[in-house]
Short mmCIF file of C-alpha atoms in Angstrom, two decimals:
data_model
loop_
_atom_site.label_atom_id
_atom_site.label_comp_id
_atom_site.label_asym_id
_atom_site.label_seq_id
_atom_site.Cartn_x
_atom_site.Cartn_y
_atom_site.Cartn_z
CA MET A 236 -0.02 -0.05 0.00
CA LEU A 237 3.04 2.21 0.27
CA GLY A 238 2.69 3.48 -3.42
CA ALA A 239 -0.89 4.90 -2.71
CA ILE A 240 0.31 6.44 0.61
CA LEU A 241 2.99 8.29 -1.39
CA ALA A 242 0.67 9.31 -3.86
CA LEU A 243 -1.99 10.41 -1.39
CA GLY A 244 0.78 12.56 0.17
CA ASN A 245 0.77 14.74 -2.81
CA TYR A 246 -2.87 15.50 -2.61
CA SER A 247 -3.89 14.87 1.16
CA THR A 248 -3.06 16.49 4.63
CA ASP A 249 -4.59 13.45 6.26
CA THR A 250 -2.19 12.80 9.49
CA ARG A 251 -3.37 9.22 9.61
CA LEU A 252 -2.15 8.36 6.34
CA ARG A 253 1.10 10.02 6.93
CA SER A 254 1.31 8.28 10.31
CA CYS A 255 0.80 4.94 8.69
CA LEU A 256 3.54 5.81 6.15
CA THR A 257 6.03 7.10 8.66
CA SER A 258 5.41 3.80 10.51
CA ALA A 259 6.09 1.40 7.76
CA LEU A 260 9.06 3.15 6.62
CA ALA A 261 10.67 3.02 10.07
CA ASN A 262 10.17 -0.94 9.92
CA SER A 263 11.05 -1.37 6.42
CA THR A 264 14.28 -2.31 4.43
CA CYS A 265 12.66 -0.64 1.13
CA PRO A 266 13.96 2.58 0.08
CA THR A 267 11.27 5.05 -1.02
CA THR A 268 12.73 5.08 -4.62
CA ASP A 269 12.57 1.33 -5.01
CA GLN A 270 9.02 0.93 -6.90
CA THR A 271 9.43 -2.91 -7.17
CA CYS A 272 10.45 -3.55 -3.56
CA MET A 273 7.59 -1.35 -2.19
CA CYS A 274 5.03 -3.02 -4.40
CA HIS A 275 5.94 -6.56 -3.87
CA ASN A 276 7.30 -6.50 -0.22
CA GLU A 277 4.67 -8.43 1.52
CA PRO A 278 5.58 -7.26 5.25
CA LEU A 279 5.62 -3.56 4.23
CA LYS A 280 2.37 -3.97 2.57
CA GLU A 281 0.71 -5.74 5.30
CA SER A 282 2.03 -3.18 7.70
CA VAL A 283 0.62 -0.31 6.01
CA SER A 284 -2.83 -2.22 5.30
CA ASN A 285 -3.39 -2.96 8.99
CA CYS A 286 -2.65 0.70 9.90
CA LEU A 287 -5.31 1.89 7.14
CA LEU A 288 -7.79 -0.39 8.15
CA GLY A 289 -7.72 0.53 11.98
CA SER A 290 -7.46 4.30 11.15
CA CYS A 291 -9.37 5.06 7.83
CA THR A 292 -12.79 4.87 6.40
CA VAL A 293 -13.86 2.50 3.70
CA LYS A 294 -13.86 5.00 1.34
CA GLU A 295 -10.33 6.16 2.07
CA SER A 296 -9.22 2.53 2.27
CA LEU A 297 -10.65 1.78 -1.16
CA LEU A 298 -9.05 5.09 -2.50
CA THR A 299 -5.95 4.07 -1.08
CA GLN A 300 -5.82 0.70 -2.77
CA ASN A 301 -6.83 2.25 -6.01
CA LEU A 302 -3.84 4.50 -5.82
CA THR A 303 -1.62 1.59 -4.88
CA MET A 304 -2.65 -0.56 -7.87
CA THR A 305 -2.27 2.35 -10.02
CA TYR A 306 1.40 3.13 -8.54
CA CYS A 307 2.31 -0.46 -8.72
CA GLU A 308 1.02 -0.87 -12.40
CA PHE A 309 -1.08 -4.05 -11.51
CA PRO A 310 -3.36 -5.17 -14.34
CA VAL A 311 -6.96 -4.21 -14.12
CA ARG A 312 -9.31 -6.93 -14.44
CA ASP A 313 -12.79 -6.34 -16.12
CA LYS A 314 -15.14 -9.31 -16.86
CA SER A 315 -18.13 -7.11 -17.25
CA ARG A 316 -18.33 -7.71 -21.02
CA SER A 317 -18.39 -11.35 -20.69
CA TYR A 318 -21.16 -11.03 -18.00
CA ALA A 319 -23.26 -8.84 -20.26
CA THR A 320 -22.84 -11.36 -23.23
CA MET A 321 -23.88 -14.17 -21.07
CA ALA A 322 -27.03 -12.25 -19.39
CA ILE A 323 -28.27 -11.27 -22.99
CA ALA A 324 -27.85 -14.73 -24.44
CA LEU A 325 -29.65 -16.64 -21.42
CA ALA A 326 -32.45 -13.98 -21.60
CA ALA A 327 -32.65 -14.55 -25.39
CA VAL A 328 -32.93 -18.42 -25.14
CA ALA A 329 -35.85 -18.08 -22.54
CA GLY A 330 -37.37 -15.50 -24.81
CA LEU A 331 -37.11 -18.20 -27.77
CA CYS A 332 -38.62 -20.94 -25.63
CA VAL A 333 -41.71 -18.89 -24.41
CA GLY A 334 -42.36 -17.58 -27.89
CA GLN A 335 -42.09 -21.08 -29.22
CA ARG A 336 -44.66 -22.15 -26.50
CA PHE A 337 -47.28 -19.38 -27.43
CA ALA A 338 -46.70 -19.82 -31.19
CA TYR A 339 -47.54 -23.56 -30.96
CA LYS A 340 -50.55 -22.79 -28.54
CA ILE A 341 -51.84 -19.99 -31.01
CA ILE A 342 -51.37 -21.87 -34.40
CA SER A 343 -52.55 -25.16 -33.07
CA LYS A 344 -55.61 -23.39 -31.35
CA ALA A 345 -54.88 -25.40 -28.19
CA GLY A 346 -55.66 -22.46 -26.05
CA LEU A 347 -53.89 -20.58 -23.26
CA GLY A 348 -53.99 -21.75 -19.90
CA THR A 349 -53.03 -20.24 -16.73
CA ASP A 350 -49.45 -21.98 -16.63
CA ASP A 351 -49.06 -20.01 -20.24
CA TRP A 352 -49.64 -16.95 -18.51
CA LEU A 353 -47.56 -17.72 -15.42
CA ILE A 354 -44.33 -18.49 -17.54
CA LEU A 355 -45.01 -15.29 -19.51
CA GLY A 356 -45.09 -13.44 -16.06
CA ALA A 357 -41.73 -15.20 -15.27
CA PHE A 358 -40.23 -14.21 -18.53
CA VAL A 359 -41.22 -10.64 -18.05
CA SER A 360 -39.32 -10.65 -14.96
CA VAL A 361 -36.27 -12.12 -16.65
CA VAL A 362 -36.50 -9.32 -19.16
CA LEU A 363 -36.54 -6.85 -16.05
CA SER A 364 -33.62 -8.62 -14.56
CA THR A 365 -31.77 -8.60 -17.69
CA VAL A 366 -32.05 -4.86 -18.17
CA PHE A 367 -31.02 -4.22 -14.49
CA ASN A 368 -28.15 -6.23 -15.39
CA ILE A 369 -26.94 -4.48 -18.47
CA ARG A 370 -28.05 -0.99 -17.43
CA GLY A 371 -27.23 -1.22 -13.79
CA ALA A 372 -24.93 -4.00 -12.73
CA VAL A 373 -22.69 -3.82 -15.71
CA PRO A 374 -21.92 0.00 -15.72
CA ASN A 375 -21.51 -0.02 -11.95
CA GLY A 376 -19.04 -2.54 -11.39
CA ILE A 377 -19.98 -6.27 -11.92
CA GLY A 378 -16.96 -8.10 -13.00
CA ARG A 379 -14.49 -5.49 -11.96
CA ASP A 380 -12.13 -5.23 -8.85
CA VAL A 381 -14.23 -3.23 -6.25
CA TRP A 382 -11.06 -0.88 -5.94
CA THR A 383 -11.52 0.49 -9.38
CA LEU A 384 -15.11 1.66 -8.44
CA THR A 385 -16.30 5.02 -7.11
CA PRO A 386 -18.55 5.32 -4.07
CA THR A 387 -21.32 5.88 -6.34
CA ASN A 388 -20.69 2.86 -8.45
CA ILE A 389 -20.76 0.71 -5.50
CA THR A 390 -24.03 2.06 -4.15
CA GLN A 391 -25.68 1.89 -7.69
CA TYR A 392 -24.41 -1.78 -8.06
CA THR A 393 -25.47 -2.61 -4.36
CA LEU A 394 -29.22 -1.13 -5.30
CA ASN A 395 -29.30 -3.27 -8.44
CA PHE A 396 -28.39 -6.33 -6.54
CA TYR A 397 -31.10 -5.73 -4.12
CA ILE A 398 -33.79 -5.31 -7.02
CA MET A 399 -32.39 -8.31 -8.59
CA GLY A 400 -32.89 -10.32 -5.41
CA ILE A 401 -36.44 -9.47 -5.30
CA LEU A 402 -37.05 -10.37 -9.10
CA TYR A 403 -35.35 -13.62 -8.53
CA PHE A 404 -37.68 -14.71 -5.67
CA ALA A 405 -40.50 -13.90 -8.10
CA GLN A 406 -39.17 -15.43 -10.96
CA ILE A 407 -38.75 -18.98 -9.18
CA THR A 408 -42.22 -18.53 -7.55
CA LEU A 409 -43.78 -18.16 -10.90
CA MET A 410 -42.04 -20.73 -12.97
CA LYS A 411 -42.96 -23.51 -10.30
CA LEU A 412 -46.61 -22.22 -10.25
CA SER A 413 -46.73 -22.55 -13.98
CA LEU A 414 -45.56 -26.17 -13.76
CA LEU A 415 -48.04 -27.08 -11.13
CA PHE A 416 -50.76 -25.66 -13.29
CA PHE A 417 -49.67 -27.59 -16.02
CA TYR A 418 -49.79 -30.73 -13.96
CA LEU A 419 -53.23 -29.87 -13.03
CA ARG A 420 -54.20 -29.77 -16.73
CA ILE A 421 -52.90 -33.39 -17.48
CA PHE A 422 -53.84 -35.35 -14.37
CA PRO A 423 -57.59 -35.59 -13.58
CA GLY A 424 -57.23 -37.80 -10.41
CA GLN A 425 -58.89 -36.41 -7.37
CA LEU A 426 -56.26 -37.04 -4.83
CA ILE A 427 -53.43 -35.78 -7.20
CA ARG A 428 -55.19 -32.72 -7.84
CA GLN A 429 -55.77 -32.05 -4.17
CA LEU A 430 -52.11 -32.41 -3.51
CA LEU A 431 -51.54 -30.12 -6.63
CA TRP A 432 -53.87 -27.27 -5.18
CA GLY A 433 -52.16 -27.67 -1.87
CA THR A 434 -48.69 -27.28 -3.30
CA ILE A 435 -49.81 -24.32 -5.30
CA ILE A 436 -51.07 -22.57 -2.14
CA PHE A 437 -47.69 -23.44 -0.21
CA ASN A 438 -45.84 -22.26 -3.08
CA SER A 439 -47.72 -19.17 -3.45
CA LEU A 440 -47.08 -18.02 0.19
CA PHE A 441 -43.70 -19.38 0.26
CA GLY A 442 -42.75 -16.99 -2.79
CA ILE A 443 -44.78 -14.02 -1.54
CA SER A 444 -43.13 -14.26 1.97
CA TYR A 445 -39.67 -14.25 0.55
CA VAL A 446 -40.28 -11.39 -1.95
CA PHE A 447 -41.53 -9.61 1.28
CA VAL A 448 -38.45 -10.45 3.23
CA ALA A 449 -36.38 -9.38 0.34
CA ILE A 450 -37.72 -6.04 0.17
CA PHE A 451 -38.19 -5.37 4.00
CA HIS A 452 -35.11 -7.00 5.36
CA CYS A 453 -33.22 -3.95 5.98
CA HIS A 454 -34.45 -0.95 8.15
CA PRO A 455 -34.38 1.53 6.71
CA ILE A 456 -34.86 0.01 3.42
CA ASN A 457 -32.07 2.12 1.62
CA TYR A 458 -29.83 0.79 4.35
CA PHE A 459 -29.03 -2.31 2.17
CA TRP A 460 -27.34 -0.24 -0.35
CA ASN A 461 -26.02 2.45 1.72
CA LYS A 462 -24.36 0.22 4.69
CA TRP A 463 -21.11 -0.64 2.59
CA ASP A 464 -19.51 2.78 3.67
CA GLY A 465 -19.91 2.27 7.20
CA GLU A 466 -21.34 5.91 7.47
CA HIS A 467 -25.16 5.19 7.57
CA GLU A 468 -27.29 3.77 10.47
CA GLY A 469 -29.41 0.84 10.32
CA HIS A 470 -29.80 -2.94 10.56
CA CYS A 471 -30.64 -5.87 8.48
CA THR A 472 -31.37 -9.41 9.03
CA ASP A 473 -28.82 -12.15 8.03
CA LEU A 474 -28.85 -12.40 4.30
CA ASN A 475 -27.05 -15.49 4.37
CA ALA A 476 -29.87 -16.98 6.75
CA ILE A 477 -32.44 -15.76 4.21
CA SER A 478 -30.45 -17.44 1.04
CA VAL A 479 -29.96 -20.66 2.82
CA SER A 480 -33.42 -21.01 4.04
CA ASN A 481 -34.83 -20.14 0.65
CA ALA A 482 -32.65 -22.54 -1.07
CA THR A 483 -33.48 -25.43 1.38
CA ILE A 484 -37.28 -24.98 1.22
CA SER A 485 -37.07 -24.63 -2.74
CA ILE A 486 -34.95 -27.91 -3.21
CA ALA A 487 -37.29 -29.62 -0.97
CA LEU A 488 -40.33 -28.27 -3.18
CA ASP A 489 -38.61 -29.23 -6.09
CA LEU A 490 -38.22 -32.85 -5.02
CA TRP A 491 -41.78 -32.82 -3.80
CA MET A 492 -42.93 -31.49 -7.44
CA LEU A 493 -40.87 -34.21 -9.13
CA VAL A 494 -42.69 -36.95 -6.86
CA LEU A 495 -46.20 -35.64 -7.87
CA PRO A 496 -45.94 -36.46 -11.54
CA ILE A 497 -44.01 -39.58 -11.36
CA SER A 498 -46.51 -41.00 -9.08
CA GLN A 499 -48.96 -40.91 -11.72
CA LEU A 500 -47.07 -42.79 -14.25
CA ARG A 501 -48.08 -46.26 -12.95
CA TYR A 502 -51.65 -45.41 -14.20
CA LEU A 503 -50.68 -44.79 -17.71
CA ASN A 504 -51.18 -47.55 -20.27
CA LEU A 505 -47.48 -47.43 -21.58
CA SER A 506 -44.57 -49.61 -21.75
CA TRP A 507 -41.92 -49.34 -19.06
CA LYS A 508 -39.40 -47.75 -21.29
CA LYS A 509 -42.08 -44.90 -22.18
CA LYS A 510 -42.61 -44.48 -18.57
CA VAL A 511 -39.11 -44.15 -18.06
CA GLY A 512 -38.60 -41.65 -20.82
CA ILE A 513 -41.66 -39.22 -19.51
CA GLY A 514 -40.14 -39.61 -16.00
CA LEU A 515 -37.08 -38.21 -17.27
CA MET A 516 -39.06 -35.44 -18.91
CA PHE A 517 -40.48 -34.58 -15.88
CA PHE A 518 -37.01 -34.72 -14.07
CA VAL A 519 -35.55 -32.27 -16.52
CA GLY A 520 -38.64 -30.00 -16.44
CA THR A 521 -38.34 -29.72 -12.57
CA LEU A 522 -34.84 -28.81 -12.79
#
């Protein structure tokens, strides 16, 4: 970090930074004119870093790291273009699948069901996610080192992450509901339909609950995207706990949704090979 301290010394009168520099130099064998030594001497960098972490704000530390990396001519990593390409490609594939589904239903005059409209709603959510990815996450830092970002970049990126979390929970819920309503159309048995309706109700409540949790798990709400700098007051529930609990319940629900259609295969007047093929189709569809 010494290169950054030297650079800051030209523009800042911050005594804390000068103190870190003085302390590091006193215990270092690197001369201030030896750039290679200063940039690659691990004990020196660790000494300055520890000093800065204990006395500087988050913004000052990031600025210091930025100047250090620039001073030492370390490469700047940027994977944002690859991420943008991937996001657009996945959205395009989803659009083709949904478009093909609606085209077939319209051309064959099969009629559109609740499952079709739900999958369309999920696709609209995917489009919104892609827009926030391309117009929000990419220009504000995704795929780049955090030390290359401005405070505004970090705040805007975190805001986009917040919105994407809400959209994610909505997408998963709509896709599961679409599959469940599809099962309702093809399975006439009374017991299976009761189980499907129960699963639909559970999935709806589960999805709505986590959408609300995603929206309101910080107080105030904007603390989610402002807390990174340590300059704002507020509190949030444990994001990891929210993610793990959602994933656990979602996986269990996926397995249950796989058991439901497979349990009906025994009633079909088909060979075992065809039943296996249909079972695999349900398995892939559930995934």
